[in-house]
Amino acid sequence: IVCRLLQGVSAAMVYGTHIAIISSAYPPEQRGRMIGLMVSVIYVGLTCGPFLGGWLIELFGWRAAFLVHLPTSIATLVVGFFMVNAEWRAEHITRFDYVGSLLYTVAIVSLMVGISSLTDLSSIMLIAVGAFGFWLFFHHQHNRRDPLFDVSLFYTSRVFSSSCVAAVIMYTATFSNLVMISLYLQYLQDMTPVAAGMVLMAQPIVMALVSPYAGKLSDRIEARVIASLGMGITALGLALLATIKSGTPVPLIVIYLMAVGLGFSLFSSPNANAIMGSVASHQYGIAGSSVATMRVIGQVSSMGIVAMIFSLTLGPVQITTEVYPQLESALRWCFGISALFCLPGIYLSIVPARSRAT
């Protein structure tokens, strides 16, 4: 558990800073293209990772899945140390806000645990604790000279706040869909895990292919317009998935997944570009970490909502052929609600386009 905790801290340092580093290293007119390339590489890794991991474990045992990270991490450190020269440094040394950090930790953990167990009565109390913790955190940060997080961005920058909320909506709507399709394919279509995995690859492959072009396009066209279009296409793909039945042809499922992948890739890079473009250069770190935080909140919310729907529809039963109709109904409800979730995201992404970011 301690090792996994260290992994989480390390991953947070990476995911919270990589967009900020890119934004610092490249001029604004190239930022979208480079963010798109980064997103593409991430989805290439997500596509290849499970297969490479399984291959390594089969040949060398489970330890190989962890040891393989050593050479890649060392290579990344060396390349980053010698080649990345555009790191921002503060003009004056600031004191670390331990109280703010504690408040944020309590708030985010309470909220995440509460959302992940929505069917439990105690989850309501945890969500309330999380909401109150965030209120205390925002109040504390607002009154500090050197805040851990510049909360004024949320009420002084319409672009920043709307784009962050849109990111939460997108990840809430899409994060769990591959898990649900995997259940659908293995239970209702009677496919093997390997065959189901091949079908699921349709979505990340489209993301990897389209993301660089979406990012590049956001350098030429208003980024929030592209993000709004992506949210709309995602909503369409999820709405189509809400129509699936046990006899739906697999090629149609692939097309629906590709639609979701296309929409997500059109949203992700332009949305990040819009967020980074809405702040000053010395706030890139805060903006980049906000993108990562919105993603995590959306992912946890997505799984919590799915767990709640499954609990209400299926209850605490083992999935057998007798409950396949209820499973199909639960999946369709999940996709339908996810599609509806995207509708306010379309609005939030497009509204700030009336005034360009600085």
mmCIF file of C-alpha atoms in Angstrom, residues 34 39 43 80 93 100 130 148 157 164 172 182 189 193 203 274 329:
data_model
loop_
_atom_site.group_PDB
_atom_site.id
_atom_site.type_symbol
_atom_site.label_atom_id
_atom_site.label_comp_id
_atom_site.label_asym_id
_atom_site.label_seq_id
_atom_site.Cartn_x
_atom_site.Cartn_y
_atom_site.Cartn_z
ATOM 1 C CA MET A 34 2.062 19.993 -28.937
ATOM 2 C CA VAL A 39 -2.439 13.307 -25.851
ATOM 3 C CA TYR A 43 -3.396 6.965 -25.995
ATOM 4 C CA GLY A 80 14.064 16.216 -19.460
ATOM 5 C CA ILE A 93 10.265 32.257 -2.835
ATOM 6 C CA GLY A 100 -4.413 24.463 2.417
ATOM 7 C CA GLY A 130 -15.944 16.907 0.815
ATOM 8 C CA LEU A 148 -1.550 26.871 -3.004
ATOM 9 C CA SER A 157 -11.841 33.919 -15.876
ATOM 10 C CA CYS A 164 -12.696 23.099 -16.237
ATOM 11 C CA THR A 172 -17.767 11.765 -16.085
ATOM 12 C CA SER A 182 -16.409 -4.891 -22.082
ATOM 13 C CA GLN A 189 -22.289 -11.058 -27.044
ATOM 14 C CA PRO A 193 -11.764 -11.234 -23.145
ATOM 15 C CA GLN A 203 -11.830 4.040 -29.387
ATOM 16 C CA ALA A 274 -8.269 26.759 -23.904
ATOM 17 C CA SER A 329 -31.136 -2.250 -19.289
#
